[in-house]
Each structure stands twice: as structure tokens, then as C-alpha cells.
PDB file of C-alpha atoms in Angstrom:
ATOM      1  CA  MET A   1      -9.545  -0.271  12.743  1.00 47.00           C
ATOM      2  CA  ASN A   2      -9.885  -3.572  14.612  1.00 49.00           C
ATOM      3  CA  LYS A   3      -9.949  -3.310  18.399  1.00 52.00           C
ATOM      4  CA  SER A   4      -6.653  -5.205  18.645  1.00 64.00           C
ATOM      5  CA  LEU A   5      -5.068  -2.599  16.347  1.00 71.00           C
ATOM      6  CA  ALA A   6      -6.896   0.480  17.661  1.00 69.00           C
ATOM      7  CA  HIS A   7      -4.097   1.370  20.073  1.00 79.00           C
ATOM      8  CA  ILE A   8      -1.693   1.957  17.164  1.00 87.00           C
ATOM      9  CA  LYS A   9      -1.859   5.651  16.306  1.00 91.00           C
ATOM     10  CA  GLN A  10      -1.333   6.493  12.663  1.00 94.00           C
ATOM     11  CA  GLN A  11       1.696   8.692  12.094  1.00 96.00           C
ATOM     12  CA  GLY A  12       3.551  10.083   9.131  1.00 97.00           C
ATOM     13  CA  SER A  13       2.500  10.411   5.524  1.00 97.00           C
ATOM     14  CA  ILE A  14       1.392   7.481   3.396  1.00 97.00           C
ATOM     15  CA  TYR A  15       0.760   8.051  -0.312  1.00 96.00           C
ATOM     16  CA  PHE A  16      -1.236   5.772  -2.577  1.00 95.00           C
ATOM     17  CA  TRP A  17      -2.364   6.763  -6.073  1.00 92.00           C
ATOM     18  CA  LYS A  18      -3.171   5.556  -9.565  1.00 89.00           C
ATOM     19  CA  TYR A  19      -2.625   7.322 -12.857  1.00 84.00           C
ATOM     20  CA  LYS A  20      -5.620   7.838 -15.139  1.00 79.00           C
ATOM     21  CA  THR A  21      -4.311   5.983 -18.184  1.00 70.00           C
ATOM     22  CA  ASP A  22      -5.535   3.388 -20.640  1.00 64.00           C
ATOM     23  CA  GLY A  23      -3.453   0.383 -19.717  1.00 60.00           C
ATOM     24  CA  TRP A  24       0.079   1.632 -20.332  1.00 58.00           C
ATOM     25  CA  LEU A  25       2.783   1.706 -17.701  1.00 59.00           C
ATOM     26  CA  GLY A  26       1.630   3.790 -14.774  1.00 56.00           C
ATOM     27  CA  SER A  27      -1.952   2.566 -14.715  1.00 66.00           C
ATOM     28  CA  GLU A  28      -1.122   0.295 -11.791  1.00 81.00           C
ATOM     29  CA  TRP A  29      -1.165   1.438  -8.175  1.00 89.00           C
ATOM     30  CA  HIS A  30       1.704   3.431  -6.666  1.00 93.00           C
ATOM     31  CA  PHE A  31       2.913   3.630  -3.056  1.00 96.00           C
ATOM     32  CA  THR A  32       5.414   5.590  -1.009  1.00 97.00           C
ATOM     33  CA  ALA A  33       5.609   6.933   2.550  1.00 98.00           C
ATOM     34  CA  ASP A  34       7.816   9.119   4.696  1.00 97.00           C
ATOM     35  CA  SER A  35       9.946   7.639   7.488  1.00 97.00           C
ATOM     36  CA  ALA A  36       7.257   8.049  10.181  1.00 97.00           C
ATOM     37  CA  GLY A  37       4.648   6.511   7.858  1.00 97.00           C
ATOM     38  CA  CYS A  38       6.958   3.533   7.262  1.00 97.00           C
ATOM     39  CA  ASP A  39       7.456   3.123  11.020  1.00 97.00           C
ATOM     40  CA  PHE A  40       3.684   3.192  11.528  1.00 97.00           C
ATOM     41  CA  LEU A  41       3.114   0.576   8.802  1.00 96.00           C
ATOM     42  CA  THR A  42       5.887  -1.634  10.200  1.00 95.00           C
ATOM     43  CA  GLU A  43       4.284  -1.544  13.660  1.00 94.00           C
ATOM     44  CA  LEU A  44       0.832  -2.148  12.181  1.00 94.00           C
ATOM     45  CA  PHE A  45       2.061  -5.094  10.090  1.00 93.00           C
ATOM     46  CA  ASP A  46       3.856  -6.599  13.098  1.00 91.00           C
ATOM     47  CA  HIS A  47       0.589  -6.603  15.064  1.00 89.00           C
ATOM     48  CA  MET A  48      -1.421  -7.897  12.106  1.00 90.00           C
ATOM     49  CA  ARG A  49       1.057 -10.742  11.533  1.00 87.00           C
ATOM     50  CA  GLN A  50       0.615 -11.893  15.156  1.00 86.00           C
ATOM     51  CA  SER A  51      -3.169 -12.121  14.818  1.00 81.00           C
ATOM     52  CA  ASP A  52      -4.931 -15.436  14.347  1.00 80.00           C
ATOM     53  CA  PHE A  53      -7.963 -13.621  12.943  1.00 81.00           C
ATOM     54  CA  SER A  54      -8.607 -11.410   9.931  1.00 82.00           C
ATOM     55  CA  CYS A  55      -7.529  -7.793  10.402  1.00 85.00           C
ATOM     56  CA  GLU A  56      -8.929  -4.838   8.450  1.00 89.00           C
ATOM     57  CA  PRO A  57      -7.220  -1.583   9.442  1.00 92.00           C
ATOM     58  CA  VAL A  58      -8.208   1.551   7.516  1.00 93.00           C
ATOM     59  CA  ILE A  59      -5.399   4.043   6.939  1.00 95.00           C
ATOM     60  CA  GLN A  60      -5.792   7.691   5.992  1.00 96.00           C
ATOM     61  CA  ILE A  61      -3.835   8.573   2.855  1.00 97.00           C
ATOM     62  CA  THR A  62      -1.922  11.830   2.442  1.00 97.00           C
ATOM     63  CA  PRO A  63      -2.736  13.702  -0.793  1.00 96.00           C
ATOM     64  CA  VAL A  64      -0.046  13.189  -3.424  1.00 94.00           C
ATOM     65  CA  THR A  65       2.143  16.215  -4.127  1.00 93.00           C
ATOM     66  CA  GLN A  66       4.018  17.218  -7.272  1.00 92.00           C
ATOM     67  CA  ASN A  67       7.241  16.388  -5.436  1.00 93.00           C
ATOM     68  CA  ILE A  68       6.034  12.790  -4.958  1.00 94.00           C
ATOM     69  CA  LEU A  69       4.823  12.563  -8.574  1.00 92.00           C
ATOM     70  CA  ARG A  70       8.253  13.607  -9.900  1.00 91.00           C
ATOM     71  CA  VAL A  71       9.764  10.301  -8.727  1.00 93.00           C
ATOM     72  CA  PRO A  72       7.938   8.020 -11.213  1.00 89.00           C
ATOM     73  CA  ASP A  73       7.645  11.021 -13.572  1.00 85.00           C
ATOM     74  CA  TYR A  74       4.771   9.702 -15.697  1.00 81.00           C
ATOM     75  CA  ASN A  75       3.430  13.214 -16.375  1.00 79.00           C
ATOM     76  CA  SER A  76      -0.167  12.010 -16.456  1.00 82.00           C
ATOM     77  CA  PRO A  77      -3.375  12.858 -14.571  1.00 82.00           C
ATOM     78  CA  PHE A  78      -3.714  10.799 -11.412  1.00 88.00           C
ATOM     79  CA  LYS A  79      -6.338   9.647  -8.954  1.00 87.00           C
ATOM     80  CA  ASP A  80      -5.634  10.414  -5.302  1.00 87.00           C
ATOM     81  CA  MET A  81      -7.017   8.005  -2.736  1.00 90.00           C
ATOM     82  CA  ALA A  82      -8.370   9.079   0.675  1.00 94.00           C
ATOM     83  CA  GLU A  83      -8.213   5.752   2.523  1.00 96.00           C
ATOM     84  CA  LEU A  84      -6.412   2.453   2.270  1.00 95.00           C
ATOM     85  CA  ARG A  85      -7.877  -0.693   3.817  1.00 94.00           C
ATOM     86  CA  PHE A  86      -5.593  -3.660   4.335  1.00 92.00           C
ATOM     87  CA  THR A  87      -7.437  -6.926   4.867  1.00 91.00           C
ATOM     88  CA  TYR A  88      -5.087  -9.601   6.142  1.00 89.00           C
ATOM     89  CA  GLN A  89      -6.397 -13.153   6.170  1.00 84.00           C
ATOM     90  CA  PRO A  90      -3.989 -15.370   8.124  1.00 80.00           C
ATOM     91  CA  SER A  91      -5.759 -18.701   7.739  1.00 78.00           C
ATOM     92  CA  GLY A  92      -4.145 -21.338   5.547  1.00 73.00           C
ATOM     93  CA  SER A  93      -6.954 -21.323   2.992  1.00 72.00           C
ATOM     94  CA  HIS A  94      -6.163 -17.663   2.215  1.00 78.00           C
ATOM     95  CA  TYR A  95      -2.363 -18.092   2.060  1.00 78.00           C
ATOM     96  CA  TYR A  96      -2.009 -16.827  -1.538  1.00 82.00           C
ATOM     97  CA  ASP A  97      -4.796 -14.218  -1.468  1.00 84.00           C
ATOM     98  CA  TRP A  98      -3.953 -10.955  -3.204  1.00 87.00           C
ATOM     99  CA  SER A  99      -6.388  -8.435  -4.664  1.00 88.00           C
ATOM    100  CA  ILE A 100      -6.735  -4.687  -5.027  1.00 90.00           C
ATOM    101  CA  VAL A 101     -10.157  -3.076  -5.398  1.00 89.00           C
ATOM    102  CA  ASP A 102     -10.761   0.580  -6.230  1.00 88.00           C
ATOM    103  CA  ASN A 103     -13.797   1.545  -4.153  1.00 87.00           C
ATOM    104  CA  GLN A 104     -14.188   5.217  -5.155  1.00 84.00           C
ATOM    105  CA  ASN A 105     -11.860   7.128  -2.773  1.00 85.00           C
ATOM    106  CA  LYS A 106     -10.831   4.044  -0.836  1.00 92.00           C
ATOM    107  CA  VAL A 107      -8.578   1.295  -2.102  1.00 93.00           C
ATOM    108  CA  GLU A 108      -8.967  -2.118  -0.533  1.00 93.00           C
ATOM    109  CA  ILE A 109      -6.043  -4.543  -0.531  1.00 92.00           C
ATOM    110  CA  THR A 110      -6.620  -8.122   0.570  1.00 90.00           C
ATOM    111  CA  PHE A 111      -3.686 -10.438   1.141  1.00 88.00           C
ATOM    112  CA  GLY A 112      -2.656 -13.650   2.854  1.00 86.00           C
ATOM    113  CA  LYS A 113       0.631 -14.734   4.404  1.00 83.00           C
ATOM    114  CA  ALA A 114       2.408 -15.151   1.062  1.00 83.00           C
ATOM    115  CA  MET A 115       2.215 -11.407   0.286  1.00 85.00           C
ATOM    116  CA  PHE A 116       2.889 -10.219   3.824  1.00 85.00           C
ATOM    117  CA  ALA A 117       6.650 -10.519   3.377  1.00 86.00           C
ATOM    118  CA  GLU A 118       6.427  -8.522   0.130  1.00 90.00           C
ATOM    119  CA  TRP A 119       4.624  -5.627   1.836  1.00 91.00           C
ATOM    120  CA  SER A 120       7.017  -5.656   4.793  1.00 93.00           C
ATOM    121  CA  ARG A 121      10.042  -5.593   2.472  1.00 95.00           C
ATOM    122  CA  ALA A 122       8.508  -2.775   0.404  1.00 96.00           C
ATOM    123  CA  VAL A 123       7.908  -0.603   3.476  1.00 97.00           C
ATOM    124  CA  LEU A 124      11.473  -1.200   4.705  1.00 97.00           C
ATOM    125  CA  ASP A 125      12.859  -0.371   1.254  1.00 98.00           C
ATOM    126  CA  VAL A 126      10.905   2.899   1.085  1.00 98.00           C
ATOM    127  CA  LYS A 127      12.182   3.830   4.552  1.00 97.00           C
ATOM    128  CA  ASN A 128      15.727   3.180   3.293  1.00 97.00           C
ATOM    129  CA  GLY A 129      15.269   5.282   0.145  1.00 97.00           C
ATOM    130  CA  LYS A 130      14.805   2.367  -2.264  1.00 97.00           C
ATOM    131  CA  GLY A 131      12.086   1.629  -4.783  1.00 96.00           C
ATOM    132  CA  ASN A 132      11.348   1.499  -8.509  1.00 94.00           C
ATOM    133  CA  TYR A 133       9.922  -2.026  -8.482  1.00 93.00           C
ATOM    134  CA  SER A 134       6.506  -3.609  -8.119  1.00 91.00           C
ATOM    135  CA  ILE A 135       4.807  -6.185  -5.946  1.00 92.00           C
ATOM    136  CA  GLY A 136       1.714  -8.135  -6.864  1.00 84.00           C
ATOM    137  CA  LEU A 137       0.516 -10.953  -9.040  1.00 71.00           C
ATOM    138  CA  ASN A 138      -0.615  -9.407 -12.329  1.00 67.00           C
ATOM    139  CA  GLU A 139      -1.163  -6.083 -14.098  1.00 65.00           C
ATOM    140  CA  ASP A 140      -4.514  -5.359 -12.461  1.00 66.00           C
ATOM    141  CA  HIS A 141      -3.214  -6.097  -8.987  1.00 81.00           C
ATOM    142  CA  THR A 142       0.232  -4.526  -8.983  1.00 88.00           C
ATOM    143  CA  VAL A 143       1.631  -1.858  -6.674  1.00 92.00           C
ATOM    144  CA  PHE A 144       4.708   0.103  -7.745  1.00 92.00           C
ATOM    145  CA  ILE A 145       6.976   0.970  -4.843  1.00 96.00           C
ATOM    146  CA  TRP A 146       8.764   4.342  -4.912  1.00 96.00           C
ATOM    147  CA  TRP A 147      11.264   6.049  -2.645  1.00 95.00           C
ATOM    148  CA  LYS A 148      10.148   9.258  -0.937  1.00 92.00           C
ATOM    149  CA  PRO A 149      11.952  12.346  -2.295  1.00 87.00           C
TER     150      PRO A 149
END
């Protein structure tokens, strides 16, 4: 984690997974978190948003449980991720950046200011028990947002 973000201690559970499918619904990325995980992400995002420089925090992901998987209920094999790296690029030339890269057990999400509001809203919705929608720009770079059971 960047030095400016190192003082923020990760708390709660954050889940991020992808189903092992051939292009049908569910093959996109999926996200949920518990209340403490949402609070951690909100604090992290607040600090990232205030930075004038790129930020690249790495977050440890909690293994997905059957209870979590029952919410989208796709009944399909899934790929658990171990780490999630957010790369925020605040400069104007990166305003619309948005990509998701599967790097074995780590998923790397790069975004600019345009997608920051989407992530912040998604985290707040999950904390408030809402979900069942997606954020992103296209099928290969979509994250489904789910409430935590």
C-alpha cells in the first residue's frame, strides 16, 4: 500500500470473485463486503480521492463462502481471488480509465475520476443492504454489486 495510505488498517471482510463460465451471465466480476469492510473501503477511497498522485493499495480478499454465493445464486464453479489492487489515476488524462485484469490470484482494477463515484456508491449500497446491479463499461470490465447476506 502507498505510504500515504499505509496508516489505514484493513478491517472487515471484502469478497471478490468470478464464476468459471463461458460468457453467460455470471462470468463478470462480483463484489460484496460486510459493514466493517465497507467502512474500510470508504475511508480508503476518501484518502485516495484526496491524492494528487496515483494510488495503488492492495487489499486482502476474504474467501467466498456458500452463504455469499447464495445471493447471486448462479450455481456454478467460481474463482476466488486473494488480493485486489485498486489503481487510481487522478490526472485529467486518465479521467475515464477503467479496466479489470485477472492476474492469477490478484485482480487489478484501474480507474480514473469518472468511475470513482461509481465505486463509492457501490460500497455505500452494499453497506446499506442494496445490490443486484453492475458498474463498469463493458462485459469484460464489469463488476456486479451484491448485498451481504
